[in-house]
Short mmCIF file of C-alpha atoms in Angstrom, two decimals:
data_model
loop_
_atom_site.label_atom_id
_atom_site.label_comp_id
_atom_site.label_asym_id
_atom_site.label_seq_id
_atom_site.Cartn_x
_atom_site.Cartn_y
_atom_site.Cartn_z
CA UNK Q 168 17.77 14.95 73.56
CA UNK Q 169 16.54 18.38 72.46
CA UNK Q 170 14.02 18.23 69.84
CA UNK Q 171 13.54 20.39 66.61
CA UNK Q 172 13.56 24.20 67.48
CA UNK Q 173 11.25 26.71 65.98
CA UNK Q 174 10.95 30.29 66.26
CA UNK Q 175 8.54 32.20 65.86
CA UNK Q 176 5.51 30.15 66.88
CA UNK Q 177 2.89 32.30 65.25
CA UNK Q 178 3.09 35.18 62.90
CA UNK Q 179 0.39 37.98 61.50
CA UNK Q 180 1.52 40.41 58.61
CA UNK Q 181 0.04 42.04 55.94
CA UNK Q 182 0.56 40.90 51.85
CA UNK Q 183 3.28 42.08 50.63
CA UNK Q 184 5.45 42.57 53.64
CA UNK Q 185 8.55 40.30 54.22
CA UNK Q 186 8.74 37.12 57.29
CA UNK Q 187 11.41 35.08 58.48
CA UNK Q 188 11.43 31.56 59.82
CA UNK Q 189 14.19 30.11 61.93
CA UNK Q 190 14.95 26.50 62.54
CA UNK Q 191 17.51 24.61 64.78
CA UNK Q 192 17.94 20.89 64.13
CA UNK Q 193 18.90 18.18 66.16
CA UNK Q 194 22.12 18.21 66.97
CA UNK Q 195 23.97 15.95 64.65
CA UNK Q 196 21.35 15.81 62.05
CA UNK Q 197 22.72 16.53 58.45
CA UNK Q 198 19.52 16.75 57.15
CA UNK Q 199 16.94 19.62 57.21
CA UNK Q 200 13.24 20.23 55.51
CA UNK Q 201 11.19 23.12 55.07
CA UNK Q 202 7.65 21.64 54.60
CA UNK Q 203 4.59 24.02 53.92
CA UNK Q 204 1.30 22.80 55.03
CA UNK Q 205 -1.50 24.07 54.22
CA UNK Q 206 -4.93 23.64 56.41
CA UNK Q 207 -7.01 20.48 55.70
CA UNK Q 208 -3.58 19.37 53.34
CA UNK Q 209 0.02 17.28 53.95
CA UNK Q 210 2.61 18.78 54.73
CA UNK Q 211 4.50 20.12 51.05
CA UNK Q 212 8.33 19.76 50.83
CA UNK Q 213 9.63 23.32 50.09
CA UNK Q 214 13.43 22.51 50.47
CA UNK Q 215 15.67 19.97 51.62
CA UNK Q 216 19.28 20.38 52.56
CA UNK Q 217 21.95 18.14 53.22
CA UNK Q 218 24.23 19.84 55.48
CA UNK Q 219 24.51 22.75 53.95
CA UNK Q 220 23.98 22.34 50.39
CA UNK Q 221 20.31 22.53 48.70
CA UNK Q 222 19.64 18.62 47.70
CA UNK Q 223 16.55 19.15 46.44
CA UNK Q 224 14.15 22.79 46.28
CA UNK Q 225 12.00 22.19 42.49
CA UNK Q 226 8.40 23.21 44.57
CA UNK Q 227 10.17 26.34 46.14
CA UNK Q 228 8.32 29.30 44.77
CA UNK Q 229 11.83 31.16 43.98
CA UNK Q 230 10.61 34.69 43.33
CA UNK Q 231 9.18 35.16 46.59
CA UNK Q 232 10.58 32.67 48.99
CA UNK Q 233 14.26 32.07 49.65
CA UNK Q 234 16.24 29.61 52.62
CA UNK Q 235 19.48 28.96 53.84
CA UNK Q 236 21.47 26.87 56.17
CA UNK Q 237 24.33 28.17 57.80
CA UNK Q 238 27.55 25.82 58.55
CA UNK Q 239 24.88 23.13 57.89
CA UNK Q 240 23.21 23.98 61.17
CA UNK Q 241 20.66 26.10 61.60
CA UNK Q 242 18.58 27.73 59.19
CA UNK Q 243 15.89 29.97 57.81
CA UNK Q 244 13.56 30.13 55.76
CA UNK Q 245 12.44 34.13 54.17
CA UNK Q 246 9.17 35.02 52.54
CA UNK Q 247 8.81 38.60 50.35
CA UNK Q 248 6.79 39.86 49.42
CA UNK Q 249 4.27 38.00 51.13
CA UNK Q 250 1.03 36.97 49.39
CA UNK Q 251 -2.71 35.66 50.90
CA UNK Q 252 -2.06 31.98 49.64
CA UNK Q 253 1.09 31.62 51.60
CA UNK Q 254 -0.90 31.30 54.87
CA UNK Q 255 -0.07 28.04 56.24
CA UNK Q 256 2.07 26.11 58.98
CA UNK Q 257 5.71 26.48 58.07
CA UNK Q 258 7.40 23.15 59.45
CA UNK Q 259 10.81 22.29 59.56
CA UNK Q 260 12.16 19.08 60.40
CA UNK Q 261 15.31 17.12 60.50
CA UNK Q 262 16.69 13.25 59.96
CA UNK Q 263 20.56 11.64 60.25
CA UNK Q 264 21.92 11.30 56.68
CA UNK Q 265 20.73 7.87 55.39
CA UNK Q 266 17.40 7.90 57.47
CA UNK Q 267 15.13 10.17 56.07
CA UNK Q 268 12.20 8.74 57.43
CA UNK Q 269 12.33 9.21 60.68
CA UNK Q 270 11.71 12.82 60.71
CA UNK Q 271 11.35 14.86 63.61
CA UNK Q 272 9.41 17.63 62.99
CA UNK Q 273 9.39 21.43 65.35
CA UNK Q 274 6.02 22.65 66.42
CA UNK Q 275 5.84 24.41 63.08
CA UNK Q 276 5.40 28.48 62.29
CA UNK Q 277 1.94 29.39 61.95
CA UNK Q 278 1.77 32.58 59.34
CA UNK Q 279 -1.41 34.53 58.74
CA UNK Q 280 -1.33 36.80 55.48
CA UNK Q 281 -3.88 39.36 55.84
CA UNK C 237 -2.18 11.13 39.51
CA UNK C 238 -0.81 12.48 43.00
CA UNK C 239 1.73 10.93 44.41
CA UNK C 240 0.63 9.73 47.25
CA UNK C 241 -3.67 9.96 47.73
CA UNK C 242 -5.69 9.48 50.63
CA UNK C 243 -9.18 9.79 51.24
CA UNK C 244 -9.51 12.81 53.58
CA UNK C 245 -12.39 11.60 55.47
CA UNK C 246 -13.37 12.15 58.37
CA UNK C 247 -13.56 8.44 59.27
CA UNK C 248 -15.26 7.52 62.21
CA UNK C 249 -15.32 4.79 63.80
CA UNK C 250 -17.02 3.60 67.26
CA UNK C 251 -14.58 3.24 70.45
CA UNK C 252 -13.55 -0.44 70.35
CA UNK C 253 -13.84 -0.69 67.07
CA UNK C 254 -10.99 -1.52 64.25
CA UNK C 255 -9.87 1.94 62.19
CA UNK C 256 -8.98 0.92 58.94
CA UNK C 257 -6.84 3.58 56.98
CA UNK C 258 -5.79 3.25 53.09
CA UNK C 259 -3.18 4.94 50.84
CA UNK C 260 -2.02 4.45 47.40
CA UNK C 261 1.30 5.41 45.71
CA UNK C 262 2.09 6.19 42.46
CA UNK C 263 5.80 5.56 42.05
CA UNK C 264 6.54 1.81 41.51
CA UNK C 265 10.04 2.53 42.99
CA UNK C 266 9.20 3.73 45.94
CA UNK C 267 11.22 2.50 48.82
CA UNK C 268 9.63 2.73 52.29
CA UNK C 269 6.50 3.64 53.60
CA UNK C 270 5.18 5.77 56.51
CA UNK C 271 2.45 6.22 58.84
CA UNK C 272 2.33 9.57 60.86
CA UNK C 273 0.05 11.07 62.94
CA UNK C 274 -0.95 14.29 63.72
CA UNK C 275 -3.29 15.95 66.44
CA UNK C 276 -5.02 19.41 65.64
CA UNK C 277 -2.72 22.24 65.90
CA UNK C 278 0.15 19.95 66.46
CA UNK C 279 3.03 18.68 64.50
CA UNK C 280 2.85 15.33 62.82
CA UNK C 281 4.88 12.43 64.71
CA UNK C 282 6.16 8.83 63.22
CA UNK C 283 4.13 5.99 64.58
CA UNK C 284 4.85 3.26 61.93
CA UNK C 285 7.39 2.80 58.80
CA UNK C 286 7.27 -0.53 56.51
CA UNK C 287 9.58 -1.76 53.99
CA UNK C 288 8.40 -5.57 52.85
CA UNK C 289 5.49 -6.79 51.86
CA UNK C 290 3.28 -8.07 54.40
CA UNK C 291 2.10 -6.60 57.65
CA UNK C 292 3.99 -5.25 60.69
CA UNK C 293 2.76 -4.39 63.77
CA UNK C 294 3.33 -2.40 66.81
CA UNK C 295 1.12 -2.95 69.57
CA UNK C 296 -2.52 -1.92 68.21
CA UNK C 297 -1.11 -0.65 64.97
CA UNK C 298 -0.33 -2.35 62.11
CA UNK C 299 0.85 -1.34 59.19
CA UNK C 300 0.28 -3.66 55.51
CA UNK C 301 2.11 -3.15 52.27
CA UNK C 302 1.14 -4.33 48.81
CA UNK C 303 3.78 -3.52 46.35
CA UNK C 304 2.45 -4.96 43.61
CA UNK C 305 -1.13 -2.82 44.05
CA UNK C 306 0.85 0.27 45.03
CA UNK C 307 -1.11 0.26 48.17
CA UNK C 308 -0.49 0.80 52.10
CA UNK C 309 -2.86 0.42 54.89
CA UNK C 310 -3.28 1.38 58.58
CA UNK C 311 -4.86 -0.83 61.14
CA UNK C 312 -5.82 0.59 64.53
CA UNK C 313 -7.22 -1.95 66.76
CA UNK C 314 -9.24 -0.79 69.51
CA UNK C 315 -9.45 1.94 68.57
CA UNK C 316 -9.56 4.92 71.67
CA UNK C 317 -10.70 8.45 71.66
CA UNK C 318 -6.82 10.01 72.13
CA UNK C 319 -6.71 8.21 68.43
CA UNK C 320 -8.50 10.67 66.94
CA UNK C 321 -6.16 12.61 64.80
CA UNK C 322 -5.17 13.30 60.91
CA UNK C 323 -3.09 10.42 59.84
CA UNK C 324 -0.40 11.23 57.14
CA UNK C 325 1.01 8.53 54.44
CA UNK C 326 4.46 9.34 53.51
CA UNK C 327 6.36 7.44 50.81
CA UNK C 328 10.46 7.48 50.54
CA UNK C 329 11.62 7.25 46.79
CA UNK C 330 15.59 8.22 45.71
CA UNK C 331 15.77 10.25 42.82
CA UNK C 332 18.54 12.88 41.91
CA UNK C 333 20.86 10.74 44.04
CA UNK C 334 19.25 11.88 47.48
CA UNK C 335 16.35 10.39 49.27
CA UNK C 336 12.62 12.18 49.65
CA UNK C 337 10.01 11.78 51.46
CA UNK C 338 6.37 12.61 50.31
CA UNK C 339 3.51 12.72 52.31
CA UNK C 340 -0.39 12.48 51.19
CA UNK C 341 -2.80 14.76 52.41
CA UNK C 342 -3.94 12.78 55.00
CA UNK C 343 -7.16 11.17 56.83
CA UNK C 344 -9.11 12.73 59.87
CA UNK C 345 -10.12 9.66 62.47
CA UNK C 346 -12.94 10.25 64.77
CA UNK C 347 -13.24 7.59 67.19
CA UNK C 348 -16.85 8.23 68.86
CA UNK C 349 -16.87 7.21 72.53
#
């Protein structure tokens, strides 16, 4: 079974320019998290979609950062303007509907804001 | 109150030895509990999930759940070098008629060979 894909696996801009994350799930799983995480911190849920509808996004700074899921598949996650504090591991992960706690997480987007 | 706290160590511990790992919740209705772990530079995996009171284990780990205290512990008998890692508590609560999962900020084992 393929696990949780992540692209890119590490990213360097500068403030104020724009990023994009992508994530595949697991196929068949309806639902999908963005979780920032922050070094020497948990992982912080940014978004959560079931299929593709936004179930839950209240800690999503929504000036700067925006996601989507496409036919509740893939999806991706944008940053812009970037700032200093959003440096951090960008990890998304998946679950069947009903099981949320068996996540399965991708190896995670490192982003550097310089 | 955080949700979910942890002592963010490190903890270290002696190879052989038992690791003993603690977590409190906040939310009373909180569902389901979770142990993950996760190596430096690495994403963080499930290793244990409780539901009941009592303890559960799986093979040298076992997990303990007090509802009443709010609390949730991690045992790690024998503990082994390749258990060094940051271990993450993660609580499932519904609320808004979906299901989340919260995670603490986690505790940094060193097991000293």
């Amino acid at each position: 079974e393929a696990g949780v894909a992540q692209s890119p696996r590490y990213k360097i801009i500068e403030k104020r320019q724009s990023v994009a994350f992508w994530c595949n799930p697991i196929s068949g799983h309806a639902t999908l998290y963005w979780y920032q995480q922050i070094l020497g911190q948990g992982p912080k849920l940014l978004i959560q979609f079931q299929n593709n509808g936004v179930v839950d996004d209240s800690q999503l700074p929504k000036d700067r950062f925006s996601a989507e899921r496409l036919k509740g598949v893939d999806s991706t996650l944008k940053i812009q303007p970037a700032k200093l504090e959003d440096s951090a591991v960008y990890l998304c992960a998946s679950s069947l509907q009903g099981a949320p706690e068996k996540l399965f997480f991708g190896s995670g987007t490192q982003l550097s804001v310089l | 109150q955080k949700e979910v706290e942890q002592n963010s160590g490190p903890l270290s511990v002696p190879e052989g030895a038992i690791a003993s790992l603690n977590c409190t919740y906040s939310d009373r209705g909180s569902q389901s509990f979770f142990w993950y772990r996760q190596y430096s530079g690495k994403s963080p995996e499930l290793i244990m999930f409780i539901y009941s009171n009592g303890d559960k284990e799986d093979g040298r780990f076992t997990a303990q759940l007090n509802k009443a205290s709010q609390y949730v512990s991690l045992l790690i008998r024998d503990s082994q070098p390749s258990d060094s890692a940051t271990y993450l508590c993660a609580v499932k609560r519904v609320g808004g008629g979906y299901q989340k999962v919260t995670f603490g900020t986690g505790t940094k084992l060193q097991v000293i060979p």
